Coordinates of C-alpha atoms in Angstrom, one line a residue:
X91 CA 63.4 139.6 125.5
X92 CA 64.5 136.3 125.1
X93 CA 68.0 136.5 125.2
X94 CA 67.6 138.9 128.1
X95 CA 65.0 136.6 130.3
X96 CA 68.0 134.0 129.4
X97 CA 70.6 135.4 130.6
X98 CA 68.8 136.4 133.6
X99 CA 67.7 132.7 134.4
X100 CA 71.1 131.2 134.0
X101 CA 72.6 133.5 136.4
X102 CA 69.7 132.7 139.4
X103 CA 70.7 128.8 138.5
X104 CA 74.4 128.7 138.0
X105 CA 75.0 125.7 139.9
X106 CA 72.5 123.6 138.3
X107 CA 74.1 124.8 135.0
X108 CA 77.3 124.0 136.0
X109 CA 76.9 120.8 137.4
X110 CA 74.8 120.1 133.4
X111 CA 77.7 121.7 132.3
X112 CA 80.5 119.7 133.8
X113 CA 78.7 116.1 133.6
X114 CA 78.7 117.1 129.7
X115 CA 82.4 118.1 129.7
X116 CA 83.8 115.2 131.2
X117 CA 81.5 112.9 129.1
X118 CA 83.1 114.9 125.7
X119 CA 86.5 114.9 127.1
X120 CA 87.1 111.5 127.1
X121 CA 85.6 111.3 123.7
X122 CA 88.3 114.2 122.6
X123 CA 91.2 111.7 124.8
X124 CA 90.5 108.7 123.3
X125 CA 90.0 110.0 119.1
X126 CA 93.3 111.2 119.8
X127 CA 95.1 108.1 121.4
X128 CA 93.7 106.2 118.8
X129 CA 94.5 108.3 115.9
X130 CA 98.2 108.5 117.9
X131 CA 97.9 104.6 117.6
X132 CA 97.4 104.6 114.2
X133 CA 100.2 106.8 113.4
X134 CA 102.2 104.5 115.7
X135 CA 101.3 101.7 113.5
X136 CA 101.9 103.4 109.9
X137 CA 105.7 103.8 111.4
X138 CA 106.0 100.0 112.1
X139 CA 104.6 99.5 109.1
X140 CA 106.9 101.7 107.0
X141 CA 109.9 100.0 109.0
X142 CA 108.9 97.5 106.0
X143 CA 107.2 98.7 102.9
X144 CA 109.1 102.1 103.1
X145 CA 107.4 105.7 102.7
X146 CA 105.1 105.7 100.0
X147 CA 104.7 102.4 99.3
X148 CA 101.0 101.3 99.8
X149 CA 101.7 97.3 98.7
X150 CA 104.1 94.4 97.7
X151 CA 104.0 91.9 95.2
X152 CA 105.5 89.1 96.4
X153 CA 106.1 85.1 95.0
X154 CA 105.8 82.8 98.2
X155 CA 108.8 80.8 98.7
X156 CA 108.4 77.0 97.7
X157 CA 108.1 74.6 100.1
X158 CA 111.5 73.0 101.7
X159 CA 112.7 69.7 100.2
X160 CA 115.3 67.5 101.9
X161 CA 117.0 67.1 98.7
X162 CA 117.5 71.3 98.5
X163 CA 120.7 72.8 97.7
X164 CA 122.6 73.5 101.1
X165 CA 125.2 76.6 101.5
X166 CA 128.5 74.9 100.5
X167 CA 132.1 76.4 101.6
X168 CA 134.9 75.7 99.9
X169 CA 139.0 76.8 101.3
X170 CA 141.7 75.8 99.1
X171 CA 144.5 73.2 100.6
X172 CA 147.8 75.3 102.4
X173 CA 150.8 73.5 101.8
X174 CA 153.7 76.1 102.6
X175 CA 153.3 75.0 106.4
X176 CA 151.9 78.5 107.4
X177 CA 148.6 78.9 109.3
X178 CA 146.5 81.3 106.7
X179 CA 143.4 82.7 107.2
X180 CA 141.2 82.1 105.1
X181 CA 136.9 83.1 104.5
X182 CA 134.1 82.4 102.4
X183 CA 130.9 84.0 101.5
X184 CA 127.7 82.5 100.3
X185 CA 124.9 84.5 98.8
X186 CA 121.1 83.5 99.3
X187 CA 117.9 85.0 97.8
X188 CA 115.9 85.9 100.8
X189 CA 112.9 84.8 101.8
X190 CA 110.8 84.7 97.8
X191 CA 110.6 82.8 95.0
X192 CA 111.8 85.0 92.5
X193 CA 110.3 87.3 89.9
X194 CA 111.4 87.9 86.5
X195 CA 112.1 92.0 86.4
X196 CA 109.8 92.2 83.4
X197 CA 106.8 91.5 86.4
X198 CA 107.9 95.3 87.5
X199 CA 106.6 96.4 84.1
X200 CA 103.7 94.2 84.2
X201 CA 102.4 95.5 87.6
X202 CA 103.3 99.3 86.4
X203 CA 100.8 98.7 83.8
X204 CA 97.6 97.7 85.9
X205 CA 94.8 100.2 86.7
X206 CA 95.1 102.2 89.8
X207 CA 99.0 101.8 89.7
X208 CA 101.1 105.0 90.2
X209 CA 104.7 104.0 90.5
X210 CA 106.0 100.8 91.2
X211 CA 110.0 99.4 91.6
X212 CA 111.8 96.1 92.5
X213 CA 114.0 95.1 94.6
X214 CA 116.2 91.4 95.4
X215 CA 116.4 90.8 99.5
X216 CA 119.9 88.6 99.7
X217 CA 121.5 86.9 103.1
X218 CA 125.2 87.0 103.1
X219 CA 126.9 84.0 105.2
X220 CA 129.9 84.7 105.7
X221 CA 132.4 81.8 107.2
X222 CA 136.1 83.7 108.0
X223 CA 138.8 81.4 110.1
X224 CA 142.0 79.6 109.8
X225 CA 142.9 76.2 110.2
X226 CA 146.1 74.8 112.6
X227 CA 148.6 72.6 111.6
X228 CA 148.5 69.9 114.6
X229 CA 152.3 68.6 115.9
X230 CA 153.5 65.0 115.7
X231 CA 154.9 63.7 119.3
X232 CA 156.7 60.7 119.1
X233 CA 156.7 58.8 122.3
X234 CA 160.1 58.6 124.3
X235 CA 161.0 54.6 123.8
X236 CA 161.6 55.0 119.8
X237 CA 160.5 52.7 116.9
X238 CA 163.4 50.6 116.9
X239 CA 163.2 48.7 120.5
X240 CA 162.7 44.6 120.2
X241 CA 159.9 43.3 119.4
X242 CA 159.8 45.0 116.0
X243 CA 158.1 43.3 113.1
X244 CA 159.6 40.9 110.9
X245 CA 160.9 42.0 107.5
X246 CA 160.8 46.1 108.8
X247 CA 160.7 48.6 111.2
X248 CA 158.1 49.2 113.7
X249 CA 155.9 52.2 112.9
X250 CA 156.5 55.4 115.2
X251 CA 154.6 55.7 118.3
X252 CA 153.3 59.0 119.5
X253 CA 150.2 61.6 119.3
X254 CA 149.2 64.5 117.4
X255 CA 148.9 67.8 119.8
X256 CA 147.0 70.9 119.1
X257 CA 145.7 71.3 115.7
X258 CA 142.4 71.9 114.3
X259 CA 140.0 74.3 112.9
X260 CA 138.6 77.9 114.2
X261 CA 135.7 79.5 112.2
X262 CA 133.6 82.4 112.7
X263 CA 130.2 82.1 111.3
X264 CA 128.5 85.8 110.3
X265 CA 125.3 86.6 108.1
X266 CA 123.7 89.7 107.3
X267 CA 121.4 91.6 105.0
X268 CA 121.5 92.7 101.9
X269 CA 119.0 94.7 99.9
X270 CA 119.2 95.3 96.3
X271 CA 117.6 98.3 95.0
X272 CA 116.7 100.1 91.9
X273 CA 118.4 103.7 92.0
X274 CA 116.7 105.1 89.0
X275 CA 113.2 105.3 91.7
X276 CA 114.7 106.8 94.9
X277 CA 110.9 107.5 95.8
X278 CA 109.7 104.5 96.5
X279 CA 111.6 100.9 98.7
X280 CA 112.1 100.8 102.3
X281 CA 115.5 102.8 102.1
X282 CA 112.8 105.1 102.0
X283 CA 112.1 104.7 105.9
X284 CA 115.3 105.3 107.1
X285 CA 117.0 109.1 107.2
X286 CA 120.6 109.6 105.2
X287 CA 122.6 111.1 108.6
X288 CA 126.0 110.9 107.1
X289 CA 127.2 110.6 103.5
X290 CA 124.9 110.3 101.1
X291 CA 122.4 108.1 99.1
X292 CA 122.4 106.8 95.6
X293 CA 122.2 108.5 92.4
X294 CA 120.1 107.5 89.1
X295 CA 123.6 107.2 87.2
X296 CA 124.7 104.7 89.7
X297 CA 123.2 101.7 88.2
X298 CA 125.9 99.3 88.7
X299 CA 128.2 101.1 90.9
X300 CA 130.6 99.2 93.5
X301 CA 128.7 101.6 96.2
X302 CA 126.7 100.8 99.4
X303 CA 124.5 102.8 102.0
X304 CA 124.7 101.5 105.2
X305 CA 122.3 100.7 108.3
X306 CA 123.5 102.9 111.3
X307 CA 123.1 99.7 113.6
X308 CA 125.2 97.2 111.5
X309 CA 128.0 100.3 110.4
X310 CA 128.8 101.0 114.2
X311 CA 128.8 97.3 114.9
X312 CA 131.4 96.6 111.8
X313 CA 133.1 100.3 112.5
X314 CA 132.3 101.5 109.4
X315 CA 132.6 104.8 108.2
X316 CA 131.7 107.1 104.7
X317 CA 134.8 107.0 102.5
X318 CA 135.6 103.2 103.8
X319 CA 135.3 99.7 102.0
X320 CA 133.1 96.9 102.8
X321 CA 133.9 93.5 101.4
X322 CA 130.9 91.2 100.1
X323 CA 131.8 87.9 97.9
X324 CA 135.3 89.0 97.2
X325 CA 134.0 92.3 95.5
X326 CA 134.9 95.6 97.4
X327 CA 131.8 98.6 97.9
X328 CA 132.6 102.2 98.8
X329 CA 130.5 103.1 101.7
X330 CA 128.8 106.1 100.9
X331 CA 126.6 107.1 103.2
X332 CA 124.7 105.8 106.7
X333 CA 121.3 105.5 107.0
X334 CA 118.9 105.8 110.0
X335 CA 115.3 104.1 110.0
X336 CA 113.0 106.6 111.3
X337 CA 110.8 103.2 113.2
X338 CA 114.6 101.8 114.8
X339 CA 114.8 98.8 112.6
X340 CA 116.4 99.1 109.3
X341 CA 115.1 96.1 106.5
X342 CA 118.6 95.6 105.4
X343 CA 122.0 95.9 107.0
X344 CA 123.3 97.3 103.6
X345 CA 121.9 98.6 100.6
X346 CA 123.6 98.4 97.0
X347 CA 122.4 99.2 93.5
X348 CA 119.6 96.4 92.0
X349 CA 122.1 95.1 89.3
X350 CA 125.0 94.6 91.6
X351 CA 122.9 92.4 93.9
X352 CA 122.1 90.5 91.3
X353 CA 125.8 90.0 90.2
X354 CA 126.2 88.6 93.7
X355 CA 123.4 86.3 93.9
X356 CA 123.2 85.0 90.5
X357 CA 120.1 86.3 89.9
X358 CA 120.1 88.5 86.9
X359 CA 116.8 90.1 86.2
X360 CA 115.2 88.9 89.1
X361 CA 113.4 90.9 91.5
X362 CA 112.0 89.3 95.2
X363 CA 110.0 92.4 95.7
X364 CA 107.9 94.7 93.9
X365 CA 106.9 97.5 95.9
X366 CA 104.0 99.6 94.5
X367 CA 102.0 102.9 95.0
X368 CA 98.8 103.3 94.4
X369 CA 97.2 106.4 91.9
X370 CA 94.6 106.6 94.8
X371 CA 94.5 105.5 99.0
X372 CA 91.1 104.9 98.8
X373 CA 91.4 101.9 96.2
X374 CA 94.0 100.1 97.3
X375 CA 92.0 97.3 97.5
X376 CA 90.3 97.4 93.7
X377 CA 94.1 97.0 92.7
X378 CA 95.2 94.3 94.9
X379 CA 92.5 92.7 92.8
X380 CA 93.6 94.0 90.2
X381 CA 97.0 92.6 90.3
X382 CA 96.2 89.3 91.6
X383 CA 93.3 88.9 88.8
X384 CA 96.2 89.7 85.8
X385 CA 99.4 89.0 86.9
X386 CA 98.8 85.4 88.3
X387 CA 101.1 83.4 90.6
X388 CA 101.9 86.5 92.8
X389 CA 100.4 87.4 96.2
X390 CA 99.9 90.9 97.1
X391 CA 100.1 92.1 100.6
X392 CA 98.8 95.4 101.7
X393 CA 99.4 97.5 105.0
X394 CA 95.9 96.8 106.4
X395 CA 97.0 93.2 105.5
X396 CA 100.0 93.7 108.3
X397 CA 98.3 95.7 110.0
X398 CA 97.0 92.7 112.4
X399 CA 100.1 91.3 112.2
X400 CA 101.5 93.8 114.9
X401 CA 102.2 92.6 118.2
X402 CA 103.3 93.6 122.0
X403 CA 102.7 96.5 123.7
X404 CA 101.2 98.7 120.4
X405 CA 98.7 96.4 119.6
X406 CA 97.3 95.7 123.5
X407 CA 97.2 99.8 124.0
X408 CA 95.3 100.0 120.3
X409 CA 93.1 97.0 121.2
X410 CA 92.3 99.0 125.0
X411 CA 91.7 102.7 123.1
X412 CA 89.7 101.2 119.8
X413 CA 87.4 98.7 122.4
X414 CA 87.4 99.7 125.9
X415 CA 88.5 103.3 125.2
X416 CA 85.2 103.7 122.5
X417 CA 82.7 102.1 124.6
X418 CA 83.7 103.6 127.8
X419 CA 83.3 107.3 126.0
X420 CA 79.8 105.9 124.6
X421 CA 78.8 105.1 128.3
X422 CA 80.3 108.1 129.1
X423 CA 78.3 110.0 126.9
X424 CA 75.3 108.7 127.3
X425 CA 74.9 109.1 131.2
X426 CA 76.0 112.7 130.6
X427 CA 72.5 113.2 128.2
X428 CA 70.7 111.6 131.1
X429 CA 71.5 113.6 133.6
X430 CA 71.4 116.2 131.5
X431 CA 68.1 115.8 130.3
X432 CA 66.9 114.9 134.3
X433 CA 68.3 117.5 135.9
X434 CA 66.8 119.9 133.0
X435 CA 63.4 118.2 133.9
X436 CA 63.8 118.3 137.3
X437 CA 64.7 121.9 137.6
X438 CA 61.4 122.4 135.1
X439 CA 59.0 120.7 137.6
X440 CA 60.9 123.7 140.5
X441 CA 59.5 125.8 138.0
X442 CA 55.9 124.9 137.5
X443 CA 54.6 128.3 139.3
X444 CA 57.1 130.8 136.7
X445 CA 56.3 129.1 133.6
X446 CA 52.2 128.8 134.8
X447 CA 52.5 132.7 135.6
X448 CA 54.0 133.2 132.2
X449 CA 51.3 131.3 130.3
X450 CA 48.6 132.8 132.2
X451 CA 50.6 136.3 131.0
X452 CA 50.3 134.9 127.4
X453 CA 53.0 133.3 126.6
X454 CA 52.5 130.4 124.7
X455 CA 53.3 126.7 125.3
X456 CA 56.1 126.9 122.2
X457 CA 57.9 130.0 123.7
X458 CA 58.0 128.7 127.0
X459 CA 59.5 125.3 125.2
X460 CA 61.9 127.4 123.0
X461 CA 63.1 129.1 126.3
X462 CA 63.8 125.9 128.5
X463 CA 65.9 124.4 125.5
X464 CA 67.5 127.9 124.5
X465 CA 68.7 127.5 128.6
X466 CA 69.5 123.7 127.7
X467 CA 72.1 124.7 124.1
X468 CA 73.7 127.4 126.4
X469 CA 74.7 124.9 129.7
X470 CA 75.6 122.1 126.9
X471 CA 77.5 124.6 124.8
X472 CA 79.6 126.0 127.8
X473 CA 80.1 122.1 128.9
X474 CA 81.4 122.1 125.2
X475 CA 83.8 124.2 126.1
X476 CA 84.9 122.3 129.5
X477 CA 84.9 119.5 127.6
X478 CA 87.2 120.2 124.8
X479 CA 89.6 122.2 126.9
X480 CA 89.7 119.5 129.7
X481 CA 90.2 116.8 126.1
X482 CA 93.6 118.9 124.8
X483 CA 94.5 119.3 128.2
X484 CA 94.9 115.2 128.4
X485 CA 95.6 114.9 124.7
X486 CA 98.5 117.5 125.6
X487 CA 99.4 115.2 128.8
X488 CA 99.9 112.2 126.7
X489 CA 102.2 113.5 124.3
X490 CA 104.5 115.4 126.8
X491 CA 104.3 111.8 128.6
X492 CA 105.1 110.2 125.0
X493 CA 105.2 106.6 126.4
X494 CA 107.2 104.2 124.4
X495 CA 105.1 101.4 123.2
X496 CA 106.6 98.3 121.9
X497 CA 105.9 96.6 118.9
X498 CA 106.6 93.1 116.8
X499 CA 105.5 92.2 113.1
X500 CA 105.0 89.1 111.6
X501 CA 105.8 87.4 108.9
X502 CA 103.3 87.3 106.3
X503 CA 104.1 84.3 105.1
X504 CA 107.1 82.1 104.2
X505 CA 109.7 81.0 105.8
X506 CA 113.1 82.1 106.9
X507 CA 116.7 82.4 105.0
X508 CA 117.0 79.2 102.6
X509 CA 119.0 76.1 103.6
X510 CA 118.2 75.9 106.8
X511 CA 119.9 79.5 108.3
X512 CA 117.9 82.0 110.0
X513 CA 118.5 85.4 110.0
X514 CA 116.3 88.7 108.3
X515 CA 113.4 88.0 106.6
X516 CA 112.9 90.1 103.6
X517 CA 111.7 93.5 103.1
X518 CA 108.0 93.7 102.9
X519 CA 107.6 90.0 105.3
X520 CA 110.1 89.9 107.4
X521 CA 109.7 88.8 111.0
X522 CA 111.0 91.6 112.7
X523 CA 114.4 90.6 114.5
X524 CA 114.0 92.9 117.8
X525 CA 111.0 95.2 118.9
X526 CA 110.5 98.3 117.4
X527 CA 109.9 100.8 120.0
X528 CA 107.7 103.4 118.9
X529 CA 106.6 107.0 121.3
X530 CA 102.9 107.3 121.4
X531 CA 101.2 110.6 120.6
X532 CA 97.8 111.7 121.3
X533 CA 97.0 114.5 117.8
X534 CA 93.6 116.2 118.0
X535 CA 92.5 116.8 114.9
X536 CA 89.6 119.3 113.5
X537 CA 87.5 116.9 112.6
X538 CA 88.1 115.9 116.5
X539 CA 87.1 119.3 117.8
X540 CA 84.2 119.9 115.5
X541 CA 83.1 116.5 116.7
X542 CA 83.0 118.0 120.2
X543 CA 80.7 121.0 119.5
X544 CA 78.5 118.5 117.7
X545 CA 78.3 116.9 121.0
X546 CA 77.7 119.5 123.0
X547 CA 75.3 121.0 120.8
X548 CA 73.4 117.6 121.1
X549 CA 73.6 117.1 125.0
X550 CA 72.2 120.6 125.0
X551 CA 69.1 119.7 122.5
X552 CA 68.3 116.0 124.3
X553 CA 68.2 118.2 128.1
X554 CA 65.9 120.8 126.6
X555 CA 63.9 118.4 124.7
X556 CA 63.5 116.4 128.2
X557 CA 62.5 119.9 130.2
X558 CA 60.3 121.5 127.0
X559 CA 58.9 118.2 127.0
X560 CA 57.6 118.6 130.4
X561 CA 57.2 122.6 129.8
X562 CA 54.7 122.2 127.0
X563 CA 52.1 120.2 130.2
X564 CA 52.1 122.8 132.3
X565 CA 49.0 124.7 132.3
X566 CA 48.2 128.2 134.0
X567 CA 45.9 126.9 136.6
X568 CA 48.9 124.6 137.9
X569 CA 50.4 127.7 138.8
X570 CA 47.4 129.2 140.6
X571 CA 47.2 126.4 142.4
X572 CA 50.6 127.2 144.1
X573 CA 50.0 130.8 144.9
X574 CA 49.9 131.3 148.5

């Protein structure tokens, strides 16, 4: 009987259902659009974030660099004299530690051992400066009149007159990246965030191997290929493979084994970077205290930490879907109930004479109530439906769109190269060196979806709560009153 007299009442009132309906399905659908830009945004965001930490890698432990002095060490370049009267070129290359102060590699251990730790590995961020040039011998011209005219000085000749033409110095001043990293943990680093397309990555064995991996950008720039050589401080590296950043921007321009970067820079057993994983996401925090707390000196930066470092294009769309997107829905939603619950109320008061009739058949005040909201759940439930295929439909929209958002990261502290030269910052701070540009997605999730029906199911109880509400008042004589 009831479903019957239900089904029988929403039919004689389809439009008034469908207009409950559809102010409920545009009210959920927005709520559907905007869960899903966000949760595109955030996924936007771990991959600008990766760009730096690497896959895996839920912190860095870091030593901030010390403060610049005006008596510091700057880069020195020395060329040896050329006597044999041949113009020779000639280059140098200076090595810096990037970025850090330095950590001893027994830190790595140190960190490994803390509470909540997984995994953890080290890596030394180096600057190459690179000065390549020749110098030119200049030419004496002697002038046309000769030393020997009068007027010569007493007791000798007078000195040659003339000029020295052409000459001088040409110098080519180049600096890149280098990343030092420990082979024997492939798993974790930000080589981790960039895709091997040709070649191949390191092996555990190669420990100290002459051997690089090379950024995609920097090997097409230098013409660089798998198989060839690449020269760094006089020592020659086997290219063996090319690596892609899945976010555009690589964190080093080449990558070598941890131990030969140390060679280079001087540095033995010293890390600039300790990147580590976490046992569990959920307390990353605990061990950021954690760390700090025993391993003092250090500062720890997470990914929610550089999270508001990200700049541009990303971080105004996020700010738009997380503020104005969230509070619009809210609105939204909330004038959907309304009406919802007004129009339900409305259409109860048109109905004063059916529902008086039915009382005065004997039908009682709950069952009439149970009926007007069972009518409500249904019109809510189908505007559930609207709703979430209207939401994919945008959700869908947005990702065949896939609008590239820009984004820029800042440093997280500490400067620049050393010495006065810019350049990379290290993995895990740098200032990024060109926008990343990342494709928005808009992902609609379960939880997203079952979010929906809750909705729906809710518009649907606050409209029948508004008519039962008013359907509970009614009494039989109201109806009699209307009888003609």
């Amino acid at each position: 009987m009831f479903f019957t007299y239900l089904r029988r009442e929403l039919r004689r009132r389809r439009k008034a259902a469908l207009v409950v309906a559809s102010g409920l399905a545009l009210g959920i659908a927005l709520v559907i659009v905007v869960s899903s830009v966000s949760s595109g945004m955030e996924k936007a965001q771990g991959k600008v974030l990766q760009s730096l930490y690497g896959l895996g890698t839920d912190m860095t432990v870091t030593k901030a660099a010390a403060p610049p002095t005006t008596t510091g060490q700057r880069p020195r370049f020395n060329f040896g004299a050329n006597d044999n009267g041949s113009d020779k070129e000639q280059s140098s290359d200076r090595v810096l530690v990037q970025g850090f102060q330095t950590l001893a590699a027994s830190t790595v251990s140190k960190v490994d051992s803390q509470h909540g730790v997984a995994d953890s590995v080290g890596g030394l961020s180096l600057q190459v400066i690179r000065v390549n040039g020749q110098f030119t011998r200049g030419r004496f011209q002697q002038n046309g009149n000769g030393g020997g005219g009068r007027g010569g000085r007493q007791g000798g000749q007078q000195p040659p007159q003339g000029r020295v033409e052409g000459g001088g110095a040409n110098f080519d001043v180049n600096n890149y990246s280098v990343y030092g990293t420990d082979v024997t943990k492939p798993a974790l680093g930000p080589l981790t965030s960039s895709k091997i397309t040709s070649g191949r990555t390191f092996t555990t064995s190669e420990t100290n191997a002459a051997v690089v991996v090379a950024d995609t950008s920097y090997a097409k720039e230098k013409k660089l290929s798998v198989g060839g050589t690449v020269t760094v401080k006089g020592v020659k590296y086997k290219v063996i493979g090319i690596a892609t950043p899945d976010s555009g921007d690589a964190a080093a321009n080449l990558y070598m084994p941890l131990q030969q970067a140390q060679t280079l820079a001087g540095a033995k057993d010293k890390v600039t970077t300790i990147y580590v994983k976490a046992s569990d996401s959920q307390q990353i925090s605990s061990v950021k205290s954690t760390i700090q707390k025993n391993i003092s000196g250090t500062t720890v930066t997470t990914s929610a930490d550089l999270a508001d470092t990200v700049s541009g294009s990303l971080s105004t769309a996020s700010d738009l879907a997380s503020n104005v997107g969230k509070w619009l829905s809210i609105a939204v939603l909330v004038a959907a109930f309304l009406v919802a619950g007004l129009l339900t109320s409305s259409a109860v008061s048109r109905r004063v004479r059916e529902f008086g009739t039915l009382k005065a058949l004997g039908w009682k005040s709950g069952r009439v109530t149970r009926q007007v909201v069972g009518e409500a759940v249904v019109n809510g439930l189908v505007g559930g439906v609207l709703g979430i295929a209207l939401g994919l439909a945008g959700a869908y929209v947005v990702t065949e769109i896939s609008p590239n958002l820009q984004a820029q990261v800042g440093g997280s502290g500490g400067g620049g190269g050393q010495g006065g030269f810019g350049g990379f910052g290290g993995p895990g701070r740098r200032v990024a060196s060109k926008a990343l540009d990342v494709t928005l997605t808009a992902p609609v999730s379960l939880s997203t979806i079952a979010g929906a029906v809750a909705l729906a199911v809710a518009g649907g109880l606050i409209a029948g709560a508004f008519g039962g509400w008013r359907a509970s008042r009614l009494r039989p004589a109201d109806a009699l009153r209307r009888v003609e």
